Amino acid sequence: MDRFLRHIEQPSTSLLICCGIIFGSLISVFYLDSWQLPSCIAMLVFVSSYFKPFSNVLAGFILGIFVTFSHYLISHHLSWEKEVVNKPIKISGVVSKILNRGSYSYITLDVSALDKFHISAFKTVYANLAVDDEAQNLAEGDKITGQGKVRLFRSRKNFDTFDAELYAFRNHIRFKGKISVESITPLDTSWQKSYQGFILNVFKDYKLGWLYYVLLSGDKSQITPNDKEGFRKLGLSHIMAISGLHIGILFTLGFIFLKAALFTLSQNILQGLNINMGCLIGALVLAGIYVILSGMQVSAQRAWLMAALGVTCYFLGLRLSFVRTVVYALTLIVLFSPFSFLNVGLYFSFSAVVAILWLVSRQRQYNHQTHRIFDKFKLLVMVQVTVFLFLLPWSIFVFQGVSVSGLLINLVMIPFLGIVLFPAIVIQSFVSLISDVQLLSGIDSLLSTSYFLIKQWPFNWFSFGKITFQDLGLSVLCLLMLLHKLTLRYASIPVFILMTRWFIWQPPDWQVDIFDVGHGTAVLVSRDNQALLYDLGANYFGTYSIFENVVMPYMRANQLSLIHTIISHDDGDHAGGLEHLISNGYEQSLNVFHGDEYQQPCVNRSIEFGELTINAMWPKALQNNDNNSSCVVHISDGKHSLLLPGDIESNSEYELLEMYEQMLPSTILLAPHHGSKTSSSIEFVRAVEGEMVVFSRGYHSPWGLPHQEVVTRYEQAGYKRFDTALNGHIQIRVFSNHYEVFLAREAKNLWFLR
């Protein structure tokens, strides 16, 4: 036992164990059932057999795996989930959020029981449910029971777009379905909701009231998409995420307030009490309350833990290096919630902290310099530049660009936020408890006017296009190696590898992206950063457009210019995004195939699109229904080709065979009418002579698509079969002598989502 204790007391032991815990949790979150995990264990075993200190890393690594899997079992795993799906059951719970209210109402329910199964105290289970018309007056906090059906949460899966399934897992959303409400227990507002309601009411009359509300509550529901995009381009998104900046400001304000209050009572305080320690603990408690009220965001947890670590070190008389401070804080977060690694905010937050602490550790002689004001400004500039460089790879990876103006704006905004704005909104909140006086009118007017003006700057945002996960890893590794003199000389190695990767990268001649849009169609054909879009997918309930939320983000991430758009026909699952296509400035892309004034059916014509030939061959005239009037498009580079037939049915297929039999053979075929038995006649399937067929359809298809007899026809004809419902987004990269297929559900197939 004594030997063990002496071993633990070694200066580097705790640091190595913590690094192992972090590494083990990170690997197990992403690769628990993949070859990467046993490979890492084998590598650590091999290294630790020659270098004994690495045995501590190995021990921490194994502990990290245990923590991750235990947390999953305790907080996420439901052994009975398949016993309650797709059958009538009793549902009870508390309304957590109203997602949509109107003729179609949708809520998030904090489930307390499904059928005979009750949710344990250690788990949180949410369900997104459609509610009947009798429940229009539901409010957040209402307890409800009713009869309904649920199914496991499953969503569309596309490259370079928002991953709804990952978001659902992080937020414990396990089911979706519908409920017929039988009983409602009146509103039972939680203290957190009451606090948010109070803050919202305090700032409702200010022009930037939504910003002040976010700063004090952490709730981003009041931010409009336009303001969210504006703050992103200005490099101010970090202000809306409760982080170290906010915790530090509140901690400092709390300390000053408590110290001032105790100063007035100094004569009545016993001399033996440590006033500074009491004020630090009080400030830490205030900051902790703020973290809880603001929703326990990862960045806020990290900041509070680091503040708590600092207070503890002050109490014990310890002085930690910036490396230990960061590692210990990250270890605490990992032990509490290992799946925080799924939150990109964690990486932004810790990257910024590493940059700041590293720079401060390099400026230890700063206090001995003479030009105090100039040196402080110089340090502030250096902090902003360093943080900018450390966040640059993450910004490009997540947002495909970086805010150029953010460097300058943050030099003004961060001091203003800490010295003026945050204290002012805190004071306004306290004053509102006793009076309706508005103290922020001048500040609000100044900020709103400045915000409007700087949004007009032409150089706010610079787009880089997307980078791969490997590029991100090499960039971050290079930055980390630059932090220490022992690794500084080797920082050129990841740079060399990165440059080599970019140099040898061979882009495809052209590419086909068949998006996972549920029941519907959206296909993007691109080459040389120009694209043709075939169909727009659906627009669900007028609130969620496939074009705006799937196609546009993908084009933005890959820096594609939309040159041509073809809409096969006017059914909602093909043309649902037409209004959003026009409102986002792409109306001109319709002109070639739909005329200057949009018309259906499409104009039959053949055009050259770089090395590709685009031939809209059908219909010659309006047919008996919309499906048969679908625009049939053949795209070819002379060797590989793609056939897009829309929703044509068998009679139109026969006419195509008579008119264009020699033009139909294609490498890739999008199954007509999503695999319906009214299409894909055996004659048509054989005439196309395709190598692969893709079914674009929804996972829970009410029509049972694709029909089995159609699937059998394609299999017998020798087609490789792909399905957006099963494979997600299907990406086909076409080269001169071959093509490669990439599937989104394979690329994003995390073990806990299967």
Coordinates of C-alpha atoms in Angstrom, one line a residue, residues 69 86 126 151 198 201 227 248 299 338 434 456 458 506 519 563 600 603 606 713 749:
F69 CA -19.6 2.6 -21.3
N86 CA -45.2 0.5 -33.4
Y126 CA -37.7 12.7 -24.5
R151 CA -41.1 4.6 -33.0
F198 CA -38.6 36.9 -15.9
N201 CA -39.9 40.1 -19.8
D227 CA -29.3 37.2 -36.3
G248 CA -15.2 34.9 -15.5
S299 CA -18.4 25.4 -22.1
P338 CA -17.9 11.5 -21.6
I434 CA -38.6 46.7 -7.8
Q456 CA -23.0 45.7 -44.0
P458 CA -18.2 43.4 -47.3
Q506 CA -7.4 13.9 -57.1
H519 CA -40.0 10.4 -49.4
I563 CA -26.2 26.9 -62.5
Q600 CA -44.2 22.7 -66.5
V603 CA -38.4 22.3 -71.9
S606 CA -29.8 19.2 -74.8
R713 CA -36.6 -7.1 -61.1
N749 CA -22.2 5.1 -38.2

